[in-house]
Amino acid sequence: MAMTFSQLGGIAGAPVTSDSGSIVAGESSKTTLNATALWKSPASLRCAVRTQAGDTDRISPSPPVSPVRGDLSVACQAFMDSETVVEQGRYLSGGGAQDKRKGVPVYVMMPLDSVSMGNGLNRRKAMNASLQALKSAGVEGIMMDVWWGLVERDAPGAYNWGGYEELLEMAKKFGLKVQAVMSFHQCGGNVGDSCTIPLPKWVAEEMEKDPDLAYTDQWGRRNFEYLSLGCDTLPVLKGRSPVQCYSDYMRAFKEKFNHLLGDTIVEIQVGMGPAGELRYPSYPEQNGTWRFPGIGAFQCYDKYMISSLKAAAEGIGKPKWGNTGPTDAGNYNNWPDDTNFFRKEGGGWDGDYGEFFLTWYSQLLLDHGERILISAKSIFENTGVKISVKVAGIHWHYGTRSHAPELTAGYYNTRFRDGYLPIAQMFARHGAIFNFTCIEMRDHEQPQDAQCAPEKLVRQVALATREAQVPLAGENALPRYDDYAHDQILNAASLNLDDDSGAEEMCAFTYLRMNPDLFHPDNWRRFVAFVKKMKEGKDTNRCWEQAEREAEHFVHVTRPLVQEAAGALMH
C-alpha cells in the first residue's frame, strides 16, 4: 500500500499541510547537512569518471546501503551533486545554450490537462508528489502547455492565468526549470491528445462567421485546430490579426511571470501550427480523416491562401497556376505512387509547376514562422529565456523520391532538395532552438513497405542545424519506457555525425510524458537510469553498472513518493 504524505513527511523530515495533502517545500538550501556525505564509497567499488572540470579523473562515490534520515530534498540534492555526475549542460543566463560541460538536461512533459477548463490546477496532490519525484530523479525541469483556449477563453485581452500561477510556483518550490509552450492550437485530434481544449470562444465565433479563417483542403473540409496562416496579418479577430493576438498573449505572459523568467522559466516554445508544430494540418486524425502512413493533403484552399497563390502565379506570368493547388495529389490515405503528382517517375512534384507550387507553399510556412519569431524575440529579449520552435518528425515515405507527407505538411524536402536547412537558417536569424521529434525511433521498428526512416531523418535535421549553427533539442514522438528506446535517444542526443566525436550534443531533451505509466516501478527504475546517463554526456568515461546501481538506490529511497504520485495521477 502506498504511504500517506504524512508518513512520507515523517520519513523525510519535511513539514506537511493537512488541508490539501501537499508537501511544503523543505529549506534544503539552508540545511547544514553535507550532501556529499551521503555518498561514501566502499573501497571495493571503484568507477573512474570525468570530473566537473573535465580534466582529471577521480573515484566515484557509491550510495549507502540504507537511506539516510533527513529531508528528502537533501537526498535529491546529493543525487544531483554527486561527483559521479558531470554537471548538466544547463540553461544558463542565455536561457537555452549549454555551457562547456557535457551532458543533456532532461525535461518531462506535463499532462495536457494540468490546468482545468475552470482555470484551476488539476490533481494538486498528484502534482506535488510527481514534481518532487521528478526532481529526485535528476530531471532538470518540466514542459507545460499554456493553452490560449484556456487563458484568453472568454473575451479578447481578458487573460486568466489561474492554475498556471500555482503550477509555476510549485515548479519553483521544487527547483525545477520550466519550458513554457505558447499553445495557440486546439488540443484534441492529434496523436496522444487525451483531452479537448478548443480555441478561445471568441475566436471560434469569428471562424463560424468566416470559415475561411480555417485551413481548408481541396474537398472543402475545414480544420479548426489552428488559424490559417493565410490571414496572419489581417484584422479578422475583432480588429486584431492572429499574429497580433499571439503577440499580445506572449506579452501578457511576460508581464504576469516576469519574476520567474530566466530563473524558473528558461524557455518559451512558440506554437506555430497544429500540435504546436511549425507545419500545416496535413494529416488530421480527428474523425478518421487520416491514418498512418497516408501521404496527407495540401491545406491551401481557403480564400486567403488562394488569393496569395493567385498573386504568386501572376507574378511569374503563369496566372493559370494560381487558380488552385494540385488536383492530382491524391487523398489523405493514398501512398505516393497512387497519385500522379507524387509518383516516382514523371510526378508533378518534379516539374515546373510542382517547383512553383511547393516553393510558394513552403515559403508561406517559413514566413509565418518568421513573423511570430520576430515578435517573440522582441518580447522576451533580455529576459534570460531562450525561444524554441517545434518541427514535426514526418518519417513515413521518407525513402521515396518525393517525400510526399513532408511536402503536404509544408517541408519542401525531397531526394533532390534539403527542406530542413531553410527552416534551420530561419531559426538562426532569430536565435531560436530547433526542437525535433521522433528521436526515440529506429528505422527497422517502422513499416518498411512505407519506407519509414526516422533515424535518417533525424540525421538530416542534425546536419542542417549544424550547418545553420542552431541548437538542436529533441522529444520522443510516442511514449516509450524501454531501455531500447532510451539507448536510441542517448545515441541521437550525442549528435555523433560522420564520426565527429567533438560535436555538440543536443541542448535539451523533453520526455513524453508524466503519467501513471512513468511511475510504474520498472519504468521508473529505467527512467532514473536514463536521466543519469543523459546528464553524464557522451565524453564521460561511463560506468553503466555504477549508474544503474545509483539509480536503483534512488528508486528504493523514493518508492513511497513515486507510489503516491502514480496513485494520485490515476484518480
Coordinates of C-alpha atoms in Angstrom, one line a residue, residues 35-510:
A35 CA 25.0 16.3 0.7
T36 CA 28.1 14.5 -0.4
A37 CA 28.5 12.9 3.0
L38 CA 25.6 10.7 2.0
W39 CA 27.7 9.1 -0.7
K40 CA 30.6 7.2 0.9
S41 CA 32.1 4.6 -1.5
P42 CA 33.1 1.2 -0.4
A43 CA 36.7 0.6 -1.3
S44 CA 35.8 -2.4 -3.4
L45 CA 33.5 -0.4 -5.8
R46 CA 35.5 1.9 -8.0
C47 CA 34.5 3.6 -11.2
A48 CA 36.6 6.3 -12.8
V49 CA 34.6 9.1 -14.3
R50 CA 35.3 12.6 -15.6
T51 CA 35.1 15.4 -13.1
Q52 CA 33.2 18.6 -13.5
A53 CA 36.2 20.4 -14.8
G54 CA 36.7 17.6 -17.3
D55 CA 40.5 17.4 -17.0
T56 CA 41.2 14.8 -14.3
D57 CA 39.5 11.6 -13.1
R58 CA 38.6 10.6 -9.6
I59 CA 36.9 7.7 -7.9
S60 CA 33.1 7.9 -7.9
P61 CA 31.2 7.7 -4.6
S62 CA 28.7 4.9 -4.1
P63 CA 25.2 5.1 -2.5
P64 CA 25.0 3.9 1.1
V65 CA 23.4 0.6 1.8
S66 CA 20.3 2.2 3.5
P67 CA 18.8 5.7 3.1
V68 CA 19.9 8.4 5.5
R69 CA 17.2 10.0 7.7
G70 CA 16.7 13.6 6.7
D71 CA 14.8 15.9 4.4
L72 CA 14.2 14.1 1.1
S73 CA 15.3 17.2 -0.7
V74 CA 18.8 16.8 0.7
A75 CA 18.9 13.3 -0.7
C76 CA 17.7 14.6 -4.0
Q77 CA 20.4 17.3 -4.0
A78 CA 23.0 14.7 -3.2
F79 CA 22.0 12.8 -6.2
M80 CA 22.2 16.0 -8.3
D81 CA 25.5 17.0 -6.8
S82 CA 27.1 13.6 -6.6
E83 CA 30.6 13.5 -8.1
T84 CA 29.6 10.7 -10.3
V85 CA 27.5 13.1 -12.3
V86 CA 29.1 15.6 -14.6
E87 CA 27.1 18.7 -14.1
Q88 CA 24.4 19.2 -16.6
G89 CA 24.7 21.5 -19.6
R90 CA 22.3 23.9 -18.0
Y91 CA 20.1 26.6 -19.4
L92 CA 22.3 29.5 -18.3
S93 CA 21.5 33.2 -18.3
G94 CA 21.0 32.8 -22.1
G95 CA 18.1 30.5 -21.3
G96 CA 18.9 27.6 -23.6
A97 CA 22.6 27.4 -24.6
Q98 CA 24.7 24.8 -23.0
D99 CA 27.8 25.6 -21.0
K100 CA 31.1 23.9 -21.8
R101 CA 30.3 20.9 -19.7
K102 CA 28.9 17.9 -21.5
G103 CA 25.5 16.3 -20.8
V104 CA 21.9 16.7 -22.0
P105 CA 19.4 18.0 -19.4
V106 CA 16.1 16.1 -19.4
Y107 CA 12.7 17.8 -19.1
V108 CA 9.4 15.9 -18.7
M109 CA 6.1 17.0 -20.4
M110 CA 3.3 17.6 -18.1
P111 CA -0.2 16.2 -18.7
L112 CA -2.1 18.1 -21.3
D113 CA -4.9 18.9 -18.8
S114 CA -2.6 20.0 -16.0
V115 CA -4.8 23.1 -15.8
S116 CA -8.6 22.6 -15.8
M117 CA -11.2 24.2 -18.0
G118 CA -12.1 26.2 -14.9
N119 CA -8.5 27.6 -14.8
G120 CA -7.6 25.7 -11.7
L121 CA -4.8 23.2 -11.1
N122 CA -5.9 19.6 -11.8
R123 CA -4.8 16.9 -9.3
R124 CA -2.9 19.2 -7.0
K125 CA -1.9 16.3 -4.7
A126 CA -0.6 14.3 -7.6
M127 CA 1.3 17.3 -9.0
N128 CA 3.1 17.9 -5.7
A129 CA 4.2 14.3 -5.4
S130 CA 5.1 13.9 -9.1
L131 CA 7.2 17.1 -9.3
Q132 CA 9.1 16.1 -6.2
A133 CA 9.7 12.6 -7.6
L134 CA 10.9 14.1 -10.9
K135 CA 13.4 16.3 -9.0
S136 CA 14.6 13.3 -7.1
A137 CA 15.3 11.5 -10.4
G138 CA 17.7 14.3 -11.5
V139 CA 15.2 15.8 -14.0
E140 CA 16.1 19.3 -15.0
G141 CA 12.6 20.6 -15.4
I142 CA 9.2 20.3 -16.9
M143 CA 7.4 21.3 -20.1
M144 CA 3.9 22.7 -19.8
D145 CA 1.3 23.8 -22.4
V146 CA 0.0 27.2 -21.7
W147 CA -3.3 27.0 -23.6
W148 CA -4.6 30.0 -25.5
G149 CA -8.0 28.4 -25.3
L150 CA -8.0 28.5 -21.5
V151 CA -6.2 31.7 -20.7
E152 CA -7.9 34.0 -23.1
R153 CA -11.0 31.9 -23.5
D154 CA -13.9 34.3 -22.8
A155 CA -13.0 37.7 -24.3
P156 CA -10.2 39.3 -26.3
G157 CA -7.5 40.6 -23.9
A158 CA -9.1 39.0 -20.8
Y159 CA -6.4 36.7 -19.5
N160 CA -6.9 34.2 -16.7
W161 CA -3.6 32.6 -15.7
G162 CA -5.3 30.7 -12.9
G163 CA -3.7 27.3 -12.5
Y164 CA -0.6 28.3 -14.3
E165 CA 0.4 30.6 -11.4
E166 CA 0.1 27.7 -9.0
L167 CA 1.9 25.2 -11.3
L168 CA 4.8 27.5 -11.9
E169 CA 5.2 28.3 -8.2
M170 CA 5.2 24.6 -7.5
A171 CA 7.9 24.0 -10.0
K172 CA 9.9 26.8 -8.5
K173 CA 9.4 25.3 -5.0
F174 CA 10.9 22.1 -6.1
G175 CA 13.8 23.7 -8.0
L176 CA 12.5 22.6 -11.5
K177 CA 13.1 24.6 -14.6
V178 CA 10.2 25.2 -17.0
Q179 CA 9.8 25.1 -20.7
A180 CA 6.5 27.1 -21.3
V181 CA 4.7 26.3 -24.5
M182 CA 2.6 29.1 -26.0
S183 CA -0.1 26.7 -27.3
F184 CA -2.1 28.6 -29.9
H185 CA -3.6 25.4 -31.2
Q186 CA -6.6 23.2 -30.2
C187 CA -5.9 20.2 -28.1
G188 CA -7.7 17.1 -29.4
G189 CA -7.4 15.3 -32.7
N190 CA -3.7 14.6 -32.8
V191 CA -1.6 11.6 -31.7
G192 CA -1.6 11.4 -27.9
D193 CA -4.3 14.0 -27.3
S194 CA -6.1 12.8 -24.2
C195 CA -8.4 15.8 -23.7
T196 CA -10.1 18.5 -25.8
I197 CA -9.3 22.2 -25.3
P198 CA -10.7 24.3 -28.2
L199 CA -9.5 27.6 -29.4
P200 CA -10.9 30.7 -27.4
K201 CA -14.7 31.0 -27.7
W202 CA -14.5 34.4 -29.4
V203 CA -12.0 33.1 -32.0
A204 CA -14.3 30.1 -32.7
E205 CA -17.2 32.6 -33.2
E206 CA -15.2 34.5 -35.8
M207 CA -14.3 31.3 -37.5
E208 CA -18.0 30.4 -37.7
K209 CA -18.7 33.8 -39.3
D210 CA -15.8 33.4 -41.7
P211 CA -15.0 29.6 -42.2
D212 CA -12.1 30.7 -44.5
L213 CA -10.1 31.5 -41.3
A214 CA -9.7 27.8 -41.0
Y215 CA -7.2 25.7 -43.1
T216 CA -9.1 24.1 -45.9
D217 CA -8.4 21.1 -48.2
Q218 CA -9.4 20.7 -51.8
W219 CA -12.7 19.0 -50.9
G220 CA -13.7 21.9 -48.7
R221 CA -13.1 20.2 -45.4
R222 CA -12.2 22.8 -42.7
N223 CA -9.7 22.2 -40.0
F224 CA -10.2 24.2 -36.8
E225 CA -7.0 23.2 -34.9
Y226 CA -5.2 26.4 -35.8
L227 CA -6.0 29.6 -37.7
S228 CA -4.9 29.6 -41.3
L229 CA -1.6 31.4 -41.8
G230 CA -3.3 33.0 -44.9
C231 CA -4.9 35.5 -42.6
D232 CA -1.8 36.0 -40.3
T233 CA -1.7 39.8 -40.8
L234 CA -5.3 40.6 -41.5
P235 CA -7.5 42.2 -38.7
V236 CA -10.0 39.3 -38.7
L237 CA -10.2 38.7 -35.0
K238 CA -12.3 41.6 -33.7
G239 CA -9.9 44.1 -35.1
R240 CA -6.7 42.3 -34.4
S241 CA -4.7 40.0 -36.7
P242 CA -3.8 36.5 -35.5
V243 CA -0.2 37.5 -35.2
Q244 CA -1.2 40.5 -33.0
C245 CA -3.2 38.1 -30.8
Y246 CA -0.3 35.8 -30.4
S247 CA 2.0 38.7 -29.6
D248 CA -0.4 40.3 -27.1
Y249 CA -0.7 36.9 -25.4
M250 CA 3.0 36.4 -25.1
R251 CA 3.4 40.0 -23.8
A252 CA 0.8 39.3 -21.2
F253 CA 2.5 36.1 -20.2
K254 CA 5.8 38.0 -19.8
E255 CA 4.2 40.7 -17.7
K256 CA 2.5 38.2 -15.4
F257 CA 5.5 35.9 -14.9
N258 CA 8.4 38.4 -15.4
H259 CA 9.7 37.5 -11.9
L260 CA 10.2 33.8 -13.0
L261 CA 11.7 34.4 -16.4
G262 CA 15.3 33.3 -16.8
D263 CA 15.3 31.6 -13.4
T264 CA 12.4 29.2 -13.2
I265 CA 11.1 29.7 -16.8
V266 CA 14.1 29.1 -19.0
E267 CA 12.5 28.5 -22.4
I268 CA 9.5 29.8 -24.4
Q269 CA 8.4 27.4 -27.1
V270 CA 6.2 29.2 -29.5
G271 CA 3.3 27.2 -31.1
M272 CA 3.1 27.8 -34.8
G273 CA 0.6 25.2 -36.0
P274 CA -1.3 22.0 -35.2
A275 CA 0.1 20.1 -32.2
G276 CA 2.2 23.3 -31.6
E277 CA 4.4 22.4 -34.6
L278 CA 5.5 24.6 -37.5
R279 CA 3.5 22.8 -40.2
Y280 CA 0.2 22.6 -42.0
P281 CA -2.5 20.3 -40.6
S282 CA -2.0 17.9 -43.4
Y283 CA -2.6 14.6 -41.5
P284 CA -5.5 15.2 -39.1
E285 CA -6.5 12.1 -37.2
Q286 CA -9.8 13.5 -36.0
N287 CA -12.8 11.7 -37.3
G288 CA -10.6 9.2 -39.1
T289 CA -9.7 11.6 -41.8
W290 CA -6.1 10.5 -42.0
R291 CA -4.4 7.2 -41.0
F292 CA -0.7 6.4 -40.7
P293 CA 1.1 6.1 -43.2
G294 CA -1.1 8.1 -45.6
I295 CA 0.5 11.0 -47.5
G296 CA -1.8 13.7 -46.2
A297 CA -3.3 16.5 -48.2
F298 CA -2.4 20.1 -49.0
Q299 CA -4.1 22.8 -46.9
C300 CA -4.2 25.8 -49.2
Y301 CA -7.8 26.2 -50.3
D302 CA -9.2 28.9 -48.0
K303 CA -9.8 32.2 -49.8
Y304 CA -6.8 33.8 -48.2
M305 CA -4.4 31.2 -49.3
I306 CA -5.8 31.1 -52.8
S307 CA -5.5 34.8 -53.0
S308 CA -1.8 34.5 -52.2
L309 CA -1.4 31.7 -54.7
K310 CA -3.0 33.8 -57.4
A311 CA -0.7 36.7 -56.7
A312 CA 2.4 34.5 -56.8
A313 CA 1.3 32.9 -60.1
E314 CA 0.6 36.2 -61.8
G315 CA 4.0 37.5 -60.5
I316 CA 5.8 34.9 -62.7
G317 CA 3.5 35.3 -65.7
K318 CA 1.6 32.0 -65.1
P319 CA -1.9 33.1 -64.0
K320 CA -3.5 29.7 -64.6
W321 CA -1.2 28.2 -61.9
G322 CA -2.9 30.4 -59.3
N323 CA -6.4 29.0 -59.7
T324 CA -6.0 26.0 -57.4
G325 CA -3.5 23.8 -55.8
P326 CA -2.5 20.4 -57.3
T327 CA -5.6 18.4 -58.3
D328 CA -3.8 15.1 -58.8
A329 CA -2.2 14.7 -55.4
G330 CA -4.5 12.0 -54.2
N331 CA -6.3 11.7 -50.9
Y332 CA -5.2 11.7 -47.3
N333 CA -4.6 7.9 -47.2
N334 CA -3.0 7.4 -50.6
W335 CA 0.6 6.3 -51.0
P336 CA 2.9 8.4 -53.3
D337 CA 2.8 6.1 -56.3
D338 CA -1.0 6.0 -56.1
T339 CA -1.0 9.6 -57.4
N340 CA 0.2 11.4 -60.5
F341 CA 1.6 14.3 -58.5
F342 CA 3.8 12.3 -56.1
R343 CA 4.7 9.3 -58.2
K344 CA 8.4 8.4 -58.6
E345 CA 8.6 8.7 -62.4
G346 CA 7.3 11.9 -64.0
G347 CA 5.4 13.1 -60.9
G348 CA 4.2 16.7 -61.0
W349 CA 6.2 17.4 -57.9
D350 CA 9.4 17.2 -60.0
G351 CA 8.1 19.5 -62.8
D352 CA 8.0 23.3 -63.3
Y353 CA 4.5 23.7 -61.8
G354 CA 5.4 21.4 -58.9
E355 CA 8.5 23.5 -58.1
F356 CA 6.5 26.7 -58.3
F357 CA 3.7 25.4 -56.1
L358 CA 5.9 23.7 -53.5
T359 CA 8.2 26.8 -53.2
W360 CA 5.2 29.0 -52.6
Y361 CA 3.6 26.6 -50.1
S362 CA 6.7 26.0 -48.1
Q363 CA 7.7 29.7 -48.2
L364 CA 4.4 30.8 -46.7
L365 CA 5.1 28.5 -43.7
L366 CA 8.6 30.0 -43.3
D367 CA 7.2 33.5 -43.5
H368 CA 4.6 32.5 -40.8
G369 CA 7.3 31.2 -38.5
E370 CA 9.4 34.3 -39.1
R371 CA 6.6 36.7 -38.3
I372 CA 5.9 35.1 -35.0
L373 CA 9.6 34.7 -34.1
I374 CA 10.3 38.4 -34.7
S375 CA 7.5 39.2 -32.2
A376 CA 8.6 36.6 -29.7
K377 CA 12.2 37.7 -29.8
S378 CA 11.3 41.3 -29.2
I379 CA 9.0 40.4 -26.3
F380 CA 11.4 38.1 -24.5
E381 CA 14.6 39.8 -25.3
N382 CA 16.9 40.4 -22.3
T383 CA 14.7 38.2 -20.0
G384 CA 17.1 35.3 -19.8
V385 CA 14.9 32.8 -21.7
K386 CA 15.5 31.1 -25.0
I387 CA 12.9 30.8 -27.7
S388 CA 12.3 27.4 -29.4
V389 CA 10.1 26.1 -32.2
K390 CA 8.9 22.5 -32.7
V391 CA 9.2 20.8 -36.0
A392 CA 7.4 17.6 -36.8
G393 CA 9.3 14.3 -37.4
I394 CA 7.4 13.1 -40.6
H395 CA 9.4 9.9 -41.2
W396 CA 7.0 7.9 -43.3
H397 CA 7.7 7.6 -47.1
Y398 CA 11.0 9.3 -46.4
G399 CA 12.7 6.7 -48.6
T400 CA 10.7 7.7 -51.7
R401 CA 11.8 10.4 -54.1
S402 CA 9.0 12.9 -53.5
H403 CA 8.7 12.6 -49.6
A404 CA 5.0 13.3 -50.1
P405 CA 4.0 13.5 -46.4
E406 CA 6.6 16.2 -45.8
L407 CA 5.5 18.1 -48.8
T408 CA 1.9 18.3 -47.8
A409 CA 3.0 19.4 -44.3
G410 CA 5.0 22.3 -45.8
Y411 CA 8.5 20.9 -45.7
Y412 CA 9.9 21.1 -49.2
N413 CA 12.2 18.2 -48.7
T414 CA 12.7 15.7 -51.5
R415 CA 15.5 13.3 -52.6
F416 CA 17.0 16.3 -54.5
R417 CA 16.4 19.1 -52.1
D418 CA 17.1 19.8 -48.4
G419 CA 13.9 21.2 -46.8
Y420 CA 15.2 21.5 -43.3
L421 CA 18.1 23.8 -43.9
P422 CA 15.9 26.8 -44.8
I423 CA 14.0 26.2 -41.6
A424 CA 17.2 26.0 -39.5
Q425 CA 18.5 29.1 -41.2
M426 CA 15.3 31.0 -40.4
F427 CA 15.6 29.9 -36.7
A428 CA 19.2 31.0 -36.7
R429 CA 18.3 34.5 -37.8
H430 CA 16.3 34.8 -34.5
G431 CA 18.4 32.8 -32.2
A432 CA 15.8 30.1 -31.8
I433 CA 16.3 26.4 -30.8
F434 CA 15.2 23.8 -33.3
N435 CA 13.1 21.3 -31.4
F436 CA 12.6 18.0 -33.3
T437 CA 10.5 14.9 -32.6
C438 CA 10.8 11.1 -33.3
I439 CA 14.2 10.9 -31.6
E440 CA 13.4 7.6 -30.0
M441 CA 12.5 5.7 -33.2
R442 CA 14.6 3.3 -35.2
D443 CA 14.2 2.6 -38.9
H444 CA 13.6 -1.1 -38.6
E445 CA 10.8 -0.6 -36.0
Q446 CA 8.7 1.1 -38.6
P447 CA 6.7 -0.4 -41.5
Q448 CA 9.3 -1.0 -44.2
D449 CA 6.8 -1.1 -47.0
A450 CA 6.1 2.6 -46.2
Q451 CA 9.8 3.3 -46.4
C452 CA 9.9 4.9 -42.9
A453 CA 13.3 6.2 -41.9
P454 CA 13.2 8.2 -38.7
E455 CA 17.0 7.7 -38.0
K456 CA 17.9 9.0 -41.4
L457 CA 15.5 11.9 -40.9
V458 CA 17.0 12.8 -37.5
R459 CA 20.4 12.7 -39.0
Q460 CA 19.4 15.1 -41.9
V461 CA 17.9 17.5 -39.4
A462 CA 21.0 17.3 -37.2
L463 CA 23.3 18.1 -40.2
A464 CA 21.0 21.0 -41.1
T465 CA 21.1 22.5 -37.7
R466 CA 24.9 22.1 -37.6
E467 CA 25.3 23.9 -40.9
A468 CA 23.0 26.7 -39.7
Q469 CA 24.7 26.8 -36.3
V470 CA 21.3 26.3 -34.5
P471 CA 21.0 24.4 -31.2
L472 CA 19.0 21.2 -31.6
A473 CA 16.7 19.9 -28.9
G474 CA 14.7 16.6 -29.0
E475 CA 11.5 14.9 -28.0
N476 CA 10.2 11.4 -28.3
A477 CA 7.1 11.3 -30.5
L478 CA 5.4 8.3 -28.7
P479 CA 5.5 7.2 -25.1
R480 CA 8.4 4.7 -24.6
Y481 CA 9.7 3.3 -21.3
D482 CA 12.0 0.6 -22.5
D483 CA 15.8 0.6 -22.5
Y484 CA 15.9 0.0 -26.2
A485 CA 14.2 3.4 -26.8
H486 CA 16.3 5.0 -24.1
D487 CA 19.5 3.9 -25.8
Q488 CA 18.3 5.3 -29.1
I489 CA 17.6 8.6 -27.5
L490 CA 21.1 8.6 -25.9
N491 CA 22.7 7.9 -29.3
A492 CA 20.7 10.5 -31.1
A493 CA 21.3 13.1 -28.4
S494 CA 25.0 12.7 -28.7
L495 CA 24.9 14.0 -32.3
N496 CA 27.8 11.8 -33.4
L497 CA 27.8 12.7 -37.1
D498 CA 30.5 11.5 -39.5
D499 CA 32.4 10.1 -36.5
D500 CA 32.8 13.6 -35.2
S501 CA 33.1 13.0 -31.5
G502 CA 33.8 16.6 -30.8
A503 CA 30.4 17.8 -32.0
E504 CA 28.0 19.5 -29.6
E505 CA 25.2 17.4 -28.0
M506 CA 21.6 18.3 -28.1
C507 CA 20.9 21.3 -25.8
A508 CA 18.0 19.5 -24.1
F509 CA 15.6 16.6 -24.3
T510 CA 12.0 16.6 -23.4

